[in-house]
mmCIF file of C-alpha atoms in Angstrom:
data_model
loop_
_atom_site.group_PDB
_atom_site.id
_atom_site.type_symbol
_atom_site.label_atom_id
_atom_site.label_comp_id
_atom_site.label_asym_id
_atom_site.label_seq_id
_atom_site.Cartn_x
_atom_site.Cartn_y
_atom_site.Cartn_z
ATOM 1 C CA UNK A 14 0.109 -0.005 -0.059
ATOM 2 C CA UNK A 15 2.821 2.350 0.746
ATOM 3 C CA UNK A 16 4.123 2.178 -2.714
ATOM 4 C CA UNK A 17 1.029 4.194 -3.815
ATOM 5 C CA UNK A 18 1.916 6.885 -1.547
ATOM 6 C CA UNK A 19 4.458 9.510 -3.243
ATOM 7 C CA UNK A 20 7.872 8.823 -1.759
ATOM 8 C CA UNK A 21 8.137 12.456 -0.614
ATOM 9 C CA UNK A 22 4.818 12.100 1.380
ATOM 10 C CA UNK A 23 5.651 8.766 3.212
ATOM 11 C CA UNK A 24 7.652 9.941 6.167
ATOM 12 C CA UNK A 25 5.442 13.081 6.779
ATOM 13 C CA UNK A 26 2.289 11.073 6.614
ATOM 14 C CA UNK A 27 4.004 8.513 8.990
ATOM 15 C CA UNK A 28 4.969 11.246 11.386
ATOM 16 C CA UNK A 29 1.320 12.712 11.349
ATOM 17 C CA UNK A 30 -0.242 9.353 11.633
ATOM 18 C CA UNK A 31 1.852 8.146 14.629
ATOM 19 C CA UNK A 32 1.585 11.644 16.280
ATOM 20 C CA UNK A 33 -2.125 11.736 15.867
ATOM 21 C CA UNK A 34 -2.548 8.149 17.398
ATOM 22 C CA UNK A 35 -0.377 9.500 20.396
ATOM 23 C CA UNK A 36 -2.549 12.698 20.776
ATOM 24 C CA UNK A 37 -5.801 10.616 20.635
ATOM 25 C CA UNK A 38 -4.219 8.679 23.421
ATOM 26 C CA UNK A 39 -3.901 11.862 25.544
ATOM 27 C CA UNK A 40 -7.395 12.921 24.607
ATOM 28 C CA UNK A 41 -8.754 9.639 25.770
ATOM 29 C CA UNK A 42 -7.029 10.176 29.121
ATOM 30 C CA UNK A 43 -9.897 12.443 30.031
ATOM 31 C CA UNK A 44 -9.725 15.601 32.243
ATOM 32 C CA UNK A 45 -7.397 18.629 31.204
ATOM 33 C CA UNK A 46 -5.270 16.258 29.133
ATOM 34 C CA UNK A 47 -7.464 17.292 25.983
ATOM 35 C CA UNK A 48 -5.453 20.560 25.895
ATOM 36 C CA UNK A 49 -2.149 18.684 25.900
ATOM 37 C CA UNK A 50 -3.522 16.454 23.085
ATOM 38 C CA UNK A 51 -4.508 19.494 21.021
ATOM 39 C CA UNK A 52 -1.133 21.217 21.523
ATOM 40 C CA UNK A 53 0.667 17.667 20.590
ATOM 41 C CA UNK A 54 -1.501 17.607 17.492
ATOM 42 C CA UNK A 55 -0.424 20.857 16.365
ATOM 43 C CA UNK A 56 3.213 19.924 16.983
ATOM 44 C CA UNK A 57 2.919 16.856 15.127
ATOM 45 C CA UNK A 58 1.246 18.627 12.071
ATOM 46 C CA UNK A 59 4.001 21.310 12.217
ATOM 47 C CA UNK A 60 6.733 18.662 12.346
ATOM 48 C CA UNK A 61 5.038 16.720 9.388
ATOM 49 C CA UNK A 62 5.191 19.978 7.324
ATOM 50 C CA UNK A 63 8.797 20.695 8.134
ATOM 51 C CA UNK A 64 9.707 17.007 7.160
ATOM 52 C CA UNK A 65 7.695 17.456 4.021
ATOM 53 C CA UNK A 66 9.948 20.732 3.336
ATOM 54 C CA UNK A 67 13.120 19.018 4.204
ATOM 55 C CA UNK A 68 12.396 15.976 1.793
ATOM 56 C CA UNK A 69 12.603 18.640 -1.165
ATOM 57 C CA UNK A 70 16.087 19.434 -0.260
ATOM 58 C CA UNK A 71 19.006 18.253 -2.186
ATOM 59 C CA UNK A 72 21.034 16.704 0.516
ATOM 60 C CA UNK A 73 21.251 13.347 2.498
ATOM 61 C CA UNK A 74 18.612 14.603 5.140
ATOM 62 C CA UNK A 75 16.291 15.504 2.450
ATOM 63 C CA UNK A 76 16.745 12.148 0.489
ATOM 64 C CA UNK A 77 15.950 10.200 3.776
ATOM 65 C CA UNK A 78 13.054 12.471 4.793
ATOM 66 C CA UNK A 79 11.909 12.067 1.075
ATOM 67 C CA UNK A 80 12.294 8.208 1.021
ATOM 68 C CA UNK A 81 14.591 8.401 -1.949
ATOM 69 C CA UNK A 82 17.878 7.540 -0.151
ATOM 70 C CA UNK A 83 20.683 5.561 -2.111
ATOM 71 C CA UNK A 84 22.680 2.769 -0.603
ATOM 72 C CA UNK A 85 25.103 5.196 1.191
ATOM 73 C CA UNK A 86 22.328 7.190 2.468
ATOM 74 C CA UNK A 87 20.578 4.209 3.885
ATOM 75 C CA UNK A 88 23.749 3.020 5.630
ATOM 76 C CA UNK A 89 24.189 6.368 7.112
ATOM 77 C CA UNK A 90 20.681 6.103 8.494
ATOM 78 C CA UNK A 91 21.238 2.582 9.717
ATOM 79 C CA UNK A 92 24.408 3.408 11.417
ATOM 80 C CA UNK A 93 22.786 6.546 13.207
ATOM 81 C CA UNK A 94 20.009 4.367 14.501
ATOM 82 C CA UNK A 95 22.435 1.681 15.852
ATOM 83 C CA UNK A 96 24.260 4.377 17.513
ATOM 84 C CA UNK A 97 20.888 5.799 18.982
ATOM 85 C CA UNK A 98 19.771 2.312 20.007
ATOM 86 C CA UNK A 99 23.299 1.856 21.853
ATOM 87 C CA UNK A 100 22.694 4.909 23.689
ATOM 88 C CA UNK A 101 19.260 3.717 24.550
ATOM 89 C CA UNK A 102 20.626 0.562 25.818
ATOM 90 C CA UNK A 103 23.115 2.354 28.028
ATOM 91 C CA UNK A 104 20.396 4.622 29.462
ATOM 92 C CA UNK A 105 18.101 1.685 30.130
ATOM 93 C CA UNK A 106 21.016 -0.243 31.832
ATOM 94 C CA UNK A 107 21.724 2.604 34.095
ATOM 95 C CA UNK A 108 18.017 3.046 34.968
ATOM 96 C CA UNK A 109 17.616 -0.639 35.518
ATOM 97 C CA UNK A 110 20.639 -0.657 37.817
ATOM 98 C CA UNK A 111 19.735 2.468 39.784
ATOM 99 C CA UNK A 112 15.970 1.234 40.150
ATOM 100 C CA UNK A 113 17.228 -2.191 41.597
ATOM 101 C CA UNK A 114 19.608 -0.259 43.736
ATOM 102 C CA UNK A 115 17.099 2.122 45.480
ATOM 103 C CA UNK A 116 14.375 -0.453 45.572
ATOM 104 C CA UNK A 117 12.043 1.463 43.163
ATOM 105 C CA UNK A 118 8.952 0.207 41.559
ATOM 106 C CA UNK A 119 9.911 1.582 38.119
ATOM 107 C CA UNK A 120 12.740 -0.786 37.441
ATOM 108 C CA UNK A 121 10.739 -3.260 35.131
ATOM 109 C CA UNK A 122 10.163 -0.868 32.153
ATOM 110 C CA UNK A 123 14.067 -0.849 31.786
ATOM 111 C CA UNK A 124 13.937 -4.708 31.762
ATOM 112 C CA UNK A 125 11.330 -4.499 29.212
ATOM 113 C CA UNK A 126 13.251 -2.429 26.934
ATOM 114 C CA UNK A 127 16.310 -5.084 27.269
ATOM 115 C CA UNK A 128 13.872 -8.028 26.565
ATOM 116 C CA UNK A 129 12.418 -6.215 23.433
ATOM 117 C CA UNK A 130 16.026 -5.426 22.373
ATOM 118 C CA UNK A 131 17.140 -9.111 22.929
ATOM 119 C CA UNK A 132 14.233 -10.372 20.831
ATOM 120 C CA UNK A 133 14.762 -7.793 18.130
ATOM 121 C CA UNK A 134 18.468 -8.861 17.999
ATOM 122 C CA UNK A 135 17.544 -12.645 17.756
ATOM 123 C CA UNK A 136 14.992 -12.006 15.055
ATOM 124 C CA UNK A 137 17.607 -9.967 13.271
ATOM 125 C CA UNK A 138 20.087 -12.767 13.363
ATOM 126 C CA UNK A 139 17.591 -15.332 12.251
ATOM 127 C CA UNK A 140 16.471 -13.097 9.482
ATOM 128 C CA UNK A 141 19.727 -11.614 8.039
ATOM 129 C CA UNK A 142 22.604 -14.171 8.975
ATOM 130 C CA UNK A 143 23.971 -16.246 6.161
ATOM 131 C CA UNK A 144 23.833 -19.985 6.251
ATOM 132 C CA UNK A 145 26.819 -20.322 8.441
ATOM 133 C CA UNK A 146 25.777 -23.573 9.687
ATOM 134 C CA UNK A 147 26.147 -25.326 6.087
ATOM 135 C CA UNK A 148 29.331 -27.193 5.862
ATOM 136 C CA UNK A 149 32.075 -25.835 3.669
ATOM 137 C CA UNK A 150 32.095 -27.659 0.332
ATOM 138 C CA UNK A 151 35.609 -28.646 0.640
ATOM 139 C CA UNK A 152 34.486 -30.602 3.854
ATOM 140 C CA UNK A 153 32.127 -32.887 1.589
ATOM 141 C CA UNK A 154 33.493 -36.363 0.387
ATOM 142 C CA UNK A 155 33.405 -35.198 -3.319
ATOM 143 C CA UNK A 156 35.674 -32.247 -2.452
ATOM 144 C CA UNK A 157 38.042 -34.358 -0.133
ATOM 145 C CA UNK A 158 41.532 -32.614 0.200
ATOM 146 C CA UNK A 159 44.072 -34.674 -1.388
ATOM 147 C CA UNK A 160 47.785 -34.158 -1.145
ATOM 148 C CA UNK A 161 49.269 -33.252 -4.372
ATOM 149 C CA UNK A 162 51.669 -36.193 -3.937
ATOM 150 C CA UNK A 163 48.912 -38.827 -3.792
ATOM 151 C CA UNK B 24 41.326 2.619 -1.963
ATOM 152 C CA UNK B 25 41.792 5.105 -5.136
ATOM 153 C CA UNK B 26 39.274 5.249 -7.870
ATOM 154 C CA UNK B 27 39.155 6.735 -11.232
ATOM 155 C CA UNK B 28 35.615 8.156 -10.832
ATOM 156 C CA UNK B 29 36.591 11.728 -11.046
ATOM 157 C CA UNK B 30 38.985 11.344 -13.645
ATOM 158 C CA UNK B 31 36.631 9.414 -15.957
ATOM 159 C CA UNK B 32 33.729 11.841 -15.287
ATOM 160 C CA UNK B 33 35.878 15.002 -16.136
ATOM 161 C CA UNK B 34 37.064 13.125 -19.259
ATOM 162 C CA UNK B 35 33.452 13.016 -20.427
ATOM 163 C CA UNK B 36 32.686 16.552 -19.221
ATOM 164 C CA UNK B 37 29.944 15.446 -17.001
ATOM 165 C CA UNK B 38 28.893 17.142 -14.055
ATOM 166 C CA UNK B 39 28.514 15.113 -10.405
ATOM 167 C CA UNK B 40 24.813 15.593 -10.860
ATOM 168 C CA UNK B 41 24.803 13.983 -14.324
ATOM 169 C CA UNK B 42 26.596 11.192 -13.274
ATOM 170 C CA UNK B 43 24.447 10.607 -10.160
ATOM 171 C CA UNK B 44 21.453 10.484 -12.372
ATOM 172 C CA UNK B 45 22.889 8.086 -14.733
ATOM 173 C CA UNK B 46 23.888 5.873 -11.813
ATOM 174 C CA UNK B 47 20.640 6.078 -9.948
ATOM 175 C CA UNK B 48 22.384 7.584 -6.802
ATOM 176 C CA UNK B 49 22.410 10.848 -5.076
ATOM 177 C CA UNK B 50 24.956 13.829 -6.187
ATOM 178 C CA UNK B 51 26.325 13.438 -2.672
ATOM 179 C CA UNK B 52 27.244 9.763 -2.816
ATOM 180 C CA UNK B 53 29.053 10.555 -6.145
ATOM 181 C CA UNK B 54 31.118 13.118 -4.364
ATOM 182 C CA UNK B 55 31.882 10.926 -1.343
ATOM 183 C CA UNK B 56 32.976 8.053 -3.796
ATOM 184 C CA UNK B 57 35.179 10.506 -5.676
ATOM 185 C CA UNK B 58 36.822 11.616 -2.498
ATOM 186 C CA UNK B 59 37.221 8.274 -1.312
ATOM 187 C CA UNK B 60 34.969 8.577 1.816
ATOM 188 C CA UNK B 61 32.696 5.751 0.729
ATOM 189 C CA UNK B 62 33.269 2.517 -0.731
ATOM 190 C CA UNK B 63 30.443 1.559 -3.209
ATOM 191 C CA UNK B 64 28.717 -1.837 -2.866
ATOM 192 C CA UNK B 65 29.927 -4.529 -5.343
ATOM 193 C CA UNK B 66 26.559 -3.919 -7.490
ATOM 194 C CA UNK B 67 27.171 -0.252 -7.531
ATOM 195 C CA UNK B 68 31.082 -0.572 -8.005
ATOM 196 C CA UNK B 69 30.077 -2.841 -11.280
ATOM 197 C CA UNK B 70 27.543 -0.147 -12.542
ATOM 198 C CA UNK B 71 29.955 2.560 -12.337
ATOM 199 C CA UNK B 72 32.809 0.467 -14.074
ATOM 200 C CA UNK B 73 30.252 -0.603 -16.842
ATOM 201 C CA UNK B 74 29.030 2.863 -17.174
ATOM 202 C CA UNK B 75 32.674 4.188 -18.086
ATOM 203 C CA UNK B 76 33.345 0.939 -20.126
ATOM 204 C CA UNK B 77 36.090 -0.108 -17.821
ATOM 205 C CA UNK B 78 36.324 -3.310 -15.540
ATOM 206 C CA UNK B 79 35.975 -2.883 -11.853
ATOM 207 C CA UNK B 80 39.667 -3.527 -11.067
ATOM 208 C CA UNK B 81 40.516 -0.646 -13.455
ATOM 209 C CA UNK B 82 38.106 1.627 -11.792
ATOM 210 C CA UNK B 83 38.879 0.857 -8.348
ATOM 211 C CA UNK B 84 42.612 0.215 -7.229
ATOM 212 C CA UNK B 85 42.978 -1.391 -3.798
ATOM 213 C CA UNK B 86 46.528 -0.905 -3.445
ATOM 214 C CA UNK B 87 46.543 3.126 -3.524
ATOM 215 C CA UNK B 88 45.363 5.256 -0.853
ATOM 216 C CA UNK B 89 42.502 7.819 -1.915
ATOM 217 C CA UNK B 90 43.695 11.067 -2.938
ATOM 218 C CA UNK B 91 47.144 9.821 -3.906
#
């Protein structure tokens, strides 16, 4: 379905959609939270417009925002996200350690982050790893190594 | 790793933007490859070499440092 959406619109629409869902969650909270929900929706829409404008620029950031990145730009994005995830892991580890040390009740969300990260990494391994378990072809009987003298 | 992308491009009097369009990559990526800051993937290296009518080993020289 996403291929029917113009590349330049994909990321702004994703931001608008995710932001709107989050704003609705705040609205459902009830009470005065609707004011925060409205402010959040405005911020999200402004962010989506800014992303759309950025997507038109002739630079790496614009290519990523406009969903037209080439292999180098995708690699840049991947490495940046990996670095961000490493930071998040360190922060989660510190949070978990401090939470346990002070007998806090809020330690478990940090453990959830670790669990999700671990599951994601296992999924990544199973999806992207090459078939390293396959035997090397020179280990099979047809390719048995022989001495040149034999 | 040294490459001959800039040399071949200027011989053909092409701009970096024109080469980028021909290769299906961004102008920034052509700049990075020419400057030796980015090593292209094998498929892109073949695309570049074929575009200039050279072999990959003629286009990219692993024995030389970029900029030498």
